[in-house]
Short mmCIF file of C-alpha atoms and ligand atoms in Angstrom, two decimals:
data_model
loop_
_atom_site.label_atom_id
_atom_site.label_comp_id
_atom_site.label_asym_id
_atom_site.label_seq_id
_atom_site.Cartn_x
_atom_site.Cartn_y
_atom_site.Cartn_z
CA MET A 1462 34.49 4.83 38.04
CA SER A 1463 37.93 4.49 36.38
CA THR A 1464 39.11 7.14 33.97
CA PRO A 1465 38.46 6.21 30.28
CA LYS A 1466 41.28 4.72 28.27
CA MET A 1467 40.59 6.92 25.29
CA SER A 1468 38.51 9.93 24.45
CA VAL A 1469 36.40 9.80 21.23
CA PRO A 1470 34.66 13.13 20.65
CA PHE A 1471 31.58 13.25 18.45
CA ILE A 1472 33.40 15.57 16.02
CA ASP A 1473 36.87 17.14 16.21
CA LEU A 1474 37.01 20.49 14.35
CA THR A 1475 40.63 21.04 15.74
CA ALA A 1476 41.85 17.89 14.00
CA GLN A 1477 40.27 19.11 10.76
CA ARG A 1478 41.68 22.58 11.01
CA LEU A 1479 45.29 22.00 12.13
CA PRO A 1480 46.68 20.46 8.97
CA ILE A 1481 45.25 23.39 6.89
CA ALA A 1482 45.57 26.12 9.52
CA ALA A 1483 48.23 28.12 7.65
CA GLU A 1484 45.98 28.11 4.45
CA ILE A 1485 42.96 29.20 6.50
CA ASN A 1486 44.79 31.95 8.36
CA ALA A 1487 46.31 33.24 5.04
CA ALA A 1488 42.86 33.29 3.49
CA ILE A 1489 41.39 35.27 6.48
CA ALA A 1490 44.21 37.72 6.46
CA ARG A 1491 43.71 38.33 2.70
CA VAL A 1492 40.09 39.19 3.30
CA LEU A 1493 40.84 41.44 6.23
CA ASP A 1494 43.37 43.35 4.12
CA SER A 1495 40.89 43.67 1.25
CA ASN A 1496 38.13 45.27 3.32
CA ALA A 1497 35.65 43.63 0.94
CA TYR A 1498 33.72 41.90 3.69
CA ILE A 1499 30.33 41.78 1.84
CA LEU A 1500 30.01 40.01 -1.57
CA GLY A 1501 33.81 40.11 -2.10
CA GLU A 1502 35.67 38.25 -4.76
CA ASP A 1503 35.87 35.02 -2.67
CA VAL A 1504 32.00 34.82 -2.66
CA ARG A 1505 31.76 34.87 -6.51
CA LEU A 1506 34.74 32.33 -6.80
CA PHE A 1507 33.35 30.00 -4.11
CA GLU A 1508 29.99 30.03 -5.86
CA GLU A 1509 31.67 29.09 -9.17
CA GLU A 1510 33.79 26.32 -7.51
CA PHE A 1511 30.89 24.84 -5.57
CA ALA A 1512 28.70 24.77 -8.65
CA VAL A 1513 31.45 22.86 -10.44
CA TYR A 1514 31.68 20.52 -7.50
CA CYS A 1515 27.88 19.89 -7.51
CA GLU A 1516 27.78 19.54 -11.26
CA THR A 1517 25.21 22.31 -11.54
CA LYS A 1518 25.24 25.43 -13.63
CA TYR A 1519 24.64 27.98 -10.78
CA ALA A 1520 25.31 28.40 -7.10
CA VAL A 1521 24.03 31.23 -5.02
CA SER A 1522 25.55 31.58 -1.49
CA VAL A 1523 23.61 32.64 1.54
CA ASP A 1524 24.08 32.93 5.26
CA SER A 1525 22.80 29.51 6.31
CA GLY A 1526 21.22 26.29 5.09
CA THR A 1527 17.88 27.48 6.64
CA SER A 1528 18.01 30.61 4.45
CA ALA A 1529 18.96 28.49 1.44
CA LEU A 1530 15.79 26.38 1.80
CA GLU A 1531 13.55 29.46 2.51
CA LEU A 1532 14.84 31.45 -0.41
CA ALA A 1533 14.72 28.56 -2.73
CA LEU A 1534 10.97 28.12 -1.86
CA ARG A 1535 10.49 31.95 -2.28
CA ALA A 1536 12.17 31.92 -5.69
CA TYR A 1537 9.59 29.51 -6.92
CA GLY A 1538 6.79 31.78 -5.50
CA ILE A 1539 5.79 29.36 -2.79
CA GLY A 1540 3.79 31.05 0.03
CA PRO A 1541 0.36 31.28 1.69
CA GLY A 1542 -2.20 28.81 0.45
CA ASP A 1543 0.39 26.35 -0.78
CA GLU A 1544 1.37 23.06 0.76
CA VAL A 1545 4.93 21.71 0.82
CA ILE A 1546 5.64 18.11 1.59
CA THR A 1547 8.66 16.91 3.51
CA VAL A 1548 9.58 14.18 6.08
CA ALA A 1549 8.76 13.99 9.81
CA ASN A 1550 12.35 12.69 10.41
CA THR A 1551 14.58 15.74 9.81
CA PHE A 1552 16.10 18.75 11.45
CA ILE A 1553 13.58 21.40 12.23
CA ALA A 1554 15.14 23.89 9.74
CA THR A 1555 13.61 22.00 6.90
CA THR A 1556 10.04 22.67 8.06
CA PHE A 1557 10.81 26.19 9.56
CA ALA A 1558 11.90 27.23 6.09
CA ILE A 1559 8.46 26.28 4.71
CA THR A 1560 6.67 27.95 7.63
CA TYR A 1561 8.63 31.23 7.11
CA THR A 1562 7.16 31.47 3.54
CA GLY A 1563 3.54 31.21 4.88
CA ALA A 1564 3.07 27.81 3.20
CA GLN A 1565 1.61 24.87 4.96
CA VAL A 1566 3.94 22.05 6.15
CA VAL A 1567 2.74 18.62 5.18
CA LEU A 1568 4.68 15.72 6.71
CA VAL A 1569 5.12 12.14 5.44
CA ASP A 1570 6.92 9.12 7.09
CA VAL A 1571 10.35 7.78 6.06
CA ASP A 1572 11.35 4.41 4.55
CA PRO A 1573 12.25 1.93 7.30
CA TYR A 1574 15.65 1.01 5.85
CA THR A 1575 17.07 4.27 4.58
CA TYR A 1576 15.19 6.75 6.73
CA THR A 1577 14.64 9.05 3.71
CA MET A 1578 11.23 9.95 2.19
CA ASP A 1579 8.73 7.09 1.80
CA VAL A 1580 7.60 7.45 -1.77
CA ASN A 1581 4.30 5.85 -1.40
CA ALA A 1582 3.48 8.14 1.57
CA LEU A 1583 4.48 11.07 -0.64
CA GLN A 1584 2.10 9.90 -3.37
CA GLN A 1585 -0.70 9.83 -0.90
CA ALA A 1586 -0.09 13.27 0.62
CA ILE A 1587 -0.49 15.16 -2.63
CA THR A 1588 -3.48 17.47 -2.80
CA ALA A 1589 -4.68 20.20 -5.27
CA ARG A 1590 -2.71 22.67 -3.05
CA THR A 1591 0.63 20.89 -3.11
CA LYS A 1592 3.27 23.08 -4.72
CA ALA A 1593 6.60 21.58 -3.71
CA ILE A 1594 8.41 18.59 -2.26
CA ILE A 1595 11.51 18.74 -0.04
CA PRO A 1596 13.24 15.34 0.00
CA VAL A 1597 16.04 15.36 2.72
CA HIS A 1598 19.32 13.47 1.97
CA LEU A 1599 19.40 12.48 5.62
CA TYR A 1600 22.68 11.41 7.33
CA GLY A 1601 24.37 11.97 3.88
CA GLN A 1602 22.51 9.34 1.97
CA PRO A 1603 20.46 10.65 -1.01
CA ALA A 1604 16.65 10.12 -0.94
CA ASN A 1605 15.27 7.91 -3.68
CA MET A 1606 15.07 10.72 -6.27
CA ASP A 1607 13.77 9.04 -9.48
CA PRO A 1608 10.29 8.11 -8.12
CA ILE A 1609 10.05 11.47 -6.33
CA LEU A 1610 10.91 13.35 -9.58
CA ASP A 1611 8.41 11.22 -11.51
CA ILE A 1612 5.65 12.08 -9.03
CA ALA A 1613 6.66 15.79 -9.19
CA ARG A 1614 6.60 15.83 -12.92
CA LYS A 1615 3.16 14.17 -13.01
CA HIS A 1616 1.71 16.75 -10.65
CA ASN A 1617 3.76 19.74 -11.88
CA LEU A 1618 5.50 20.24 -8.48
CA ILE A 1619 8.75 21.91 -7.57
CA VAL A 1620 11.46 19.74 -6.05
CA ILE A 1621 13.92 21.38 -3.53
CA GLU A 1622 16.59 18.96 -2.36
CA ASP A 1623 17.60 19.47 1.31
CA ALA A 1624 21.23 18.54 0.81
CA CYS A 1625 22.48 20.10 4.01
CA GLN A 1626 23.94 16.80 5.16
CA ALA A 1627 24.99 15.51 1.78
CA HIS A 1628 27.82 17.52 0.12
CA GLY A 1629 29.34 15.29 -2.44
CA ALA A 1630 26.86 12.39 -2.09
CA ARG A 1631 25.66 10.71 -5.36
CA TYR A 1632 22.37 9.08 -6.53
CA LYS A 1633 22.87 6.75 -9.50
CA GLY A 1634 25.97 8.71 -10.26
CA LYS A 1635 24.41 12.19 -10.03
CA ARG A 1636 25.50 14.62 -7.37
CA ALA A 1637 23.15 15.41 -4.41
CA GLY A 1638 21.76 18.84 -5.25
CA SER A 1639 21.86 18.47 -9.07
CA MET A 1640 18.47 16.63 -9.50
CA GLY A 1641 15.79 18.89 -8.25
CA HIS A 1642 14.78 22.33 -9.45
CA ALA A 1643 17.13 23.68 -6.76
CA ALA A 1644 18.95 22.35 -3.71
CA ALA A 1645 19.99 23.75 -0.35
CA PHE A 1646 23.34 23.19 1.34
CA SER A 1647 24.52 24.22 4.81
CA PHE A 1648 28.07 25.08 5.90
CA TYR A 1649 27.32 24.92 9.59
CA PRO A 1650 30.76 24.09 11.15
CA ALA A 1651 29.84 20.43 11.82
CA LYS A 1652 28.71 19.63 8.31
CA ASN A 1653 30.79 17.70 5.92
CA LEU A 1654 31.90 21.04 4.45
CA GLY A 1655 31.87 23.58 7.35
CA ALA A 1656 32.54 27.25 7.67
CA VAL A 1657 33.88 28.98 10.73
CA GLY A 1658 30.43 30.23 11.44
CA ASP A 1659 27.08 29.97 9.54
CA GLY A 1660 26.80 29.68 5.81
CA GLY A 1661 24.66 28.18 3.05
CA MET A 1662 24.24 27.71 -0.69
CA ILE A 1663 21.56 27.15 -3.21
CA VAL A 1664 22.48 25.32 -6.43
CA THR A 1665 20.35 25.11 -9.55
CA ASN A 1666 20.56 24.67 -13.32
CA ASP A 1667 17.85 27.39 -13.86
CA GLU A 1668 19.30 30.78 -14.71
CA THR A 1669 16.01 32.63 -13.95
CA THR A 1670 16.01 31.13 -10.43
CA ALA A 1671 19.67 31.91 -9.81
CA HIS A 1672 19.00 35.51 -10.80
CA LYS A 1673 16.01 35.77 -8.46
CA LEU A 1674 18.11 34.24 -5.58
CA ARG A 1675 20.81 36.76 -6.01
CA MET A 1676 18.18 39.50 -5.71
CA LEU A 1677 16.41 37.88 -2.83
CA ARG A 1678 19.48 37.42 -0.72
CA ASN A 1679 20.52 41.00 -1.17
CA TYR A 1680 17.55 43.40 -0.49
CA GLY A 1681 15.94 42.69 -3.84
CA GLN A 1682 18.58 44.91 -5.44
CA SER A 1683 19.33 44.86 -9.19
CA ALA A 1684 21.84 47.61 -8.63
CA LYS A 1685 22.87 49.46 -5.41
CA TYR A 1686 19.71 51.15 -3.95
CA HIS A 1687 17.50 49.87 -6.88
CA HIS A 1688 15.06 47.53 -5.19
CA ASP A 1689 13.15 45.60 -7.93
CA SER A 1690 11.49 43.20 -5.52
CA MET A 1691 11.11 42.42 -1.87
CA GLY A 1692 14.38 41.03 -0.52
CA TYR A 1693 16.41 40.06 2.52
CA ASN A 1694 19.80 40.42 4.05
CA HIS A 1695 20.85 36.76 3.73
CA ARG A 1696 24.37 37.11 2.25
CA LEU A 1697 27.33 34.81 2.92
CA ASP A 1698 30.27 36.68 4.42
CA THR A 1699 33.40 37.05 2.29
CA LEU A 1700 35.35 35.62 5.26
CA GLN A 1701 33.30 32.48 5.36
CA ALA A 1702 33.61 32.08 1.51
CA ALA A 1703 37.36 32.47 1.74
CA VAL A 1704 37.60 29.73 4.40
CA LEU A 1705 35.19 27.43 2.42
CA ARG A 1706 37.41 27.93 -0.68
CA VAL A 1707 40.39 26.48 1.23
CA LYS A 1708 38.38 23.54 2.45
CA LEU A 1709 36.46 22.56 -0.73
CA PRO A 1710 39.43 20.92 -2.38
CA TYR A 1711 39.70 18.56 0.69
CA LEU A 1712 36.12 17.63 0.65
CA ASP A 1713 36.34 14.40 -1.44
CA GLN A 1714 39.26 13.04 0.61
CA TRP A 1715 37.40 13.85 3.84
CA ASN A 1716 34.33 12.10 2.49
CA ASP A 1717 36.46 9.10 1.41
CA ALA A 1718 37.74 8.87 4.96
CA ARG A 1719 34.32 8.95 6.37
CA ARG A 1720 33.30 6.10 3.96
CA LYS A 1721 36.15 4.03 5.18
CA HIS A 1722 35.25 4.66 8.81
CA ALA A 1723 31.67 3.66 8.09
CA GLU A 1724 32.77 0.44 6.55
CA HIS A 1725 35.05 -0.18 9.52
CA TYR A 1726 32.12 0.34 11.97
CA THR A 1727 29.83 -1.92 10.02
CA GLN A 1728 32.46 -4.58 9.81
CA LEU A 1729 32.99 -4.53 13.56
CA LEU A 1730 29.43 -4.05 14.72
CA GLY A 1731 27.59 -6.69 12.63
CA GLY A 1732 25.49 -9.09 14.74
CA ASN A 1733 25.34 -8.03 18.42
CA GLY A 1734 21.77 -6.89 18.15
CA VAL A 1735 22.72 -3.61 16.65
CA LEU A 1736 20.82 -2.40 13.59
CA LEU A 1737 23.32 -0.87 11.24
CA PRO A 1738 22.83 1.82 8.51
CA VAL A 1739 21.71 0.44 5.17
CA THR A 1740 23.13 1.84 1.92
CA ALA A 1741 20.51 1.69 -0.84
CA HIS A 1742 21.66 0.24 -4.20
CA TYR A 1743 21.32 3.73 -5.89
CA ALA A 1744 23.33 5.65 -3.22
CA GLU A 1745 26.77 6.79 -2.64
CA PRO A 1746 26.43 8.33 0.75
CA VAL A 1747 28.97 10.71 2.29
CA TRP A 1748 28.31 9.60 5.96
CA HIS A 1749 27.52 12.94 7.50
CA LEU A 1750 26.30 10.73 10.39
CA TYR A 1751 26.68 7.03 11.22
CA VAL A 1752 23.44 6.18 12.90
CA ILE A 1753 22.77 2.83 14.58
CA HIS A 1754 19.55 1.59 16.27
CA VAL A 1755 19.55 -0.21 19.61
CA ASP A 1756 16.87 -1.21 22.09
CA ALA A 1757 18.45 0.11 25.17
CA ARG A 1758 19.65 3.29 23.56
CA ASP A 1759 19.65 5.57 26.62
CA GLU A 1760 21.61 3.09 28.74
CA LEU A 1761 24.10 2.55 25.97
CA GLN A 1762 24.65 6.28 25.47
CA LYS A 1763 25.36 6.60 29.20
CA MET A 1764 27.82 3.67 29.19
CA LEU A 1765 29.69 5.05 26.18
CA ALA A 1766 29.88 8.47 27.81
CA SER A 1767 31.53 6.80 30.98
CA LYS A 1768 34.17 5.45 28.58
CA GLY A 1769 34.85 8.88 27.09
CA ILE A 1770 32.82 8.32 23.90
CA SER A 1771 30.48 11.07 22.80
CA THR A 1772 27.28 10.23 20.95
CA VAL A 1773 24.25 12.32 19.71
CA MET A 1774 20.70 11.64 18.75
CA HIS A 1775 19.62 12.85 15.38
CA TYR A 1776 16.91 13.66 16.21
CA PRO A 1777 15.46 12.84 19.55
CA ILE A 1778 11.92 14.39 18.83
CA PRO A 1779 10.29 14.18 15.46
CA ILE A 1780 8.87 17.29 13.76
CA HIS A 1781 5.25 16.46 14.40
CA LEU A 1782 5.74 15.95 18.12
CA GLN A 1783 7.62 19.27 18.63
CA PRO A 1784 5.68 21.78 20.58
CA ALA A 1785 6.49 24.29 17.81
CA TYR A 1786 4.26 22.22 15.37
CA GLN A 1787 1.35 21.13 17.53
CA HIS A 1788 -0.87 23.25 15.39
CA LEU A 1789 -0.36 20.89 12.38
CA GLY A 1790 -2.65 18.48 14.12
CA TYR A 1791 -0.51 15.31 13.86
CA THR A 1792 -0.38 13.03 16.89
CA ARG A 1793 1.73 10.16 18.29
CA GLY A 1794 1.14 7.34 15.88
CA SER A 1795 0.96 9.62 12.79
CA PHE A 1796 4.43 8.47 11.53
CA PRO A 1797 5.21 5.06 13.00
CA VAL A 1798 8.59 4.50 11.29
CA THR A 1799 9.91 7.81 12.39
CA GLU A 1800 8.50 7.35 15.90
CA ARG A 1801 10.05 3.92 16.35
CA SER A 1802 13.33 5.22 15.14
CA VAL A 1803 13.68 8.19 17.46
CA ASP A 1804 13.60 5.98 20.57
CA ARG A 1805 16.35 3.72 19.29
CA LEU A 1806 18.64 5.80 17.11
CA LEU A 1807 22.14 6.89 18.16
CA SER A 1808 24.77 8.68 16.08
CA LEU A 1809 28.34 7.40 16.64
CA PRO A 1810 31.45 9.62 16.40
CA MET A 1811 32.10 10.43 12.75
CA TYR A 1812 34.53 12.69 11.22
CA ALA A 1813 37.36 12.31 8.68
CA GLU A 1814 40.23 12.31 11.29
CA LEU A 1815 38.82 9.56 13.42
CA THR A 1816 41.47 6.75 13.86
CA SER A 1817 41.09 3.03 13.58
CA GLU A 1818 41.93 2.68 17.21
CA GLN A 1819 39.11 5.06 18.18
CA ILE A 1820 36.70 3.14 15.95
CA GLU A 1821 37.79 -0.15 17.47
CA TYR A 1822 37.41 1.33 20.91
CA VAL A 1823 33.88 2.51 20.26
CA ALA A 1824 32.81 -0.92 18.67
CA ALA A 1825 34.36 -2.90 21.55
CA ALA A 1826 32.40 -0.81 24.02
CA ILE A 1827 29.16 -1.27 22.14
CA LYS A 1828 29.63 -4.99 21.87
CA GLU A 1829 30.42 -5.27 25.53
CA PHE A 1830 27.23 -3.36 26.30
CA GLN A 1831 25.12 -5.49 24.10
CA VAL A 1832 26.53 -8.74 25.52
CA GLU A 1833 25.81 -7.60 29.18
CA HIS A 1834 22.44 -6.11 28.18
CA GLN A 1835 21.25 -9.30 26.41
CA ALA A 1836 22.48 -11.43 29.39
CA ASN A 1837 20.51 -9.19 31.70
CA LEU A 1838 17.33 -9.62 29.54
CA VAL A 1839 17.73 -13.46 29.74
CA HIS A 1840 18.37 -13.27 33.45
CA SER A 1841 15.34 -11.13 34.25
CA SER A 1842 12.88 -13.10 32.04
C1 PLP B 1248 21.90 21.69 9.06
C2 PLP B 1248 20.64 21.38 8.38
C3 PLP B 1248 19.82 22.45 8.01
C4 PLP B 1248 20.04 23.88 8.30
O1 PLP B 1248 21.30 24.48 8.01
P1 PLP B 1248 21.81 25.67 8.89
O2 PLP B 1248 23.01 26.05 8.19
O3 PLP B 1248 22.13 25.17 10.27
O4 PLP B 1248 20.72 26.72 8.84
C5 PLP B 1248 18.71 22.09 7.26
N1 PLP B 1248 18.32 20.84 7.02
C6 PLP B 1248 19.15 19.75 7.47
C7 PLP B 1248 18.70 18.32 7.13
C8 PLP B 1248 20.30 20.07 8.14
O5 PLP B 1248 20.97 18.96 8.59
#
């Protein structure tokens, strides 16, 4: 096989860091000099700045998106005996966070166009034990929040947005994270806003919840060695907060670049037997991922790899078919939209620094594959 003409990584953290390396290095040096590694000034300032960005009153930082989801549920008293509804098509952290609290995971399928929570399925999944709903703003596109919030109001349920892939997205003009009782964000390095390690945030407009979260993440302390409640060590490092403060002012321009890349992919890939991502009328997505659906997905992925193009599946096995969740009692066939999607989905390279040439190279490779593949299908039939 000949050497690829071009290399297109799935993401490129070096390309993101190099233009701001001096700023990041200075921020890290400042924290090292301060010795205030835990709950330092940068943590408080980053929380303030991120709350402003999300158009919420409060933001409480934690050590991961998973912790953000878990503590948000705990702050609302969710635990054993409660049911929490979320989607079968998500990263496993969404459901692990529910399981950590002792509550029961209840799954629903996703909408076949947006791959976010199917609102009718949600309505049908509610029981007397349901306490909370976790809609996931998957791939950076907000879930259809208005009907979800209506159902929640009617049944007196807590809504925790999983906004771990949706920093900066909007739903009918409102920021992802600003619509539910609380929302969880992740700063895993590959997210739209990424730390140089793990990090997370809970945003909320509720002062009582924000206060509870500050206690929960820090050993239940109201003051040093005064433990008013059960708590955890789930704090965000000052170092991570300092790096995230450098990056936050760039987030909108990075999201704009992702939007342009998504439009470019869509424009080049239309037709060709490739199912492209659909943007709902209510959504301003931030394109954490650009996910296509094709019939011969595994062959396409191999062919792209041979041309130096890296792709990923988000996610290859749905929650209900993971060995970790066999005890939930779901089977193949429980969530047909999710199951059909996982065999066909493929996430293309997506990051702000992607070039037009790279996008054109990826699109040309996909078109070439589709033409050959469709010709083979005709030939073999
Ligand atoms: C990344 C992610 C999480 C978990 O965040 P971590 O920071 O990795 O713990 C949760 N839910 C979704 C949808 C995610 O993409």
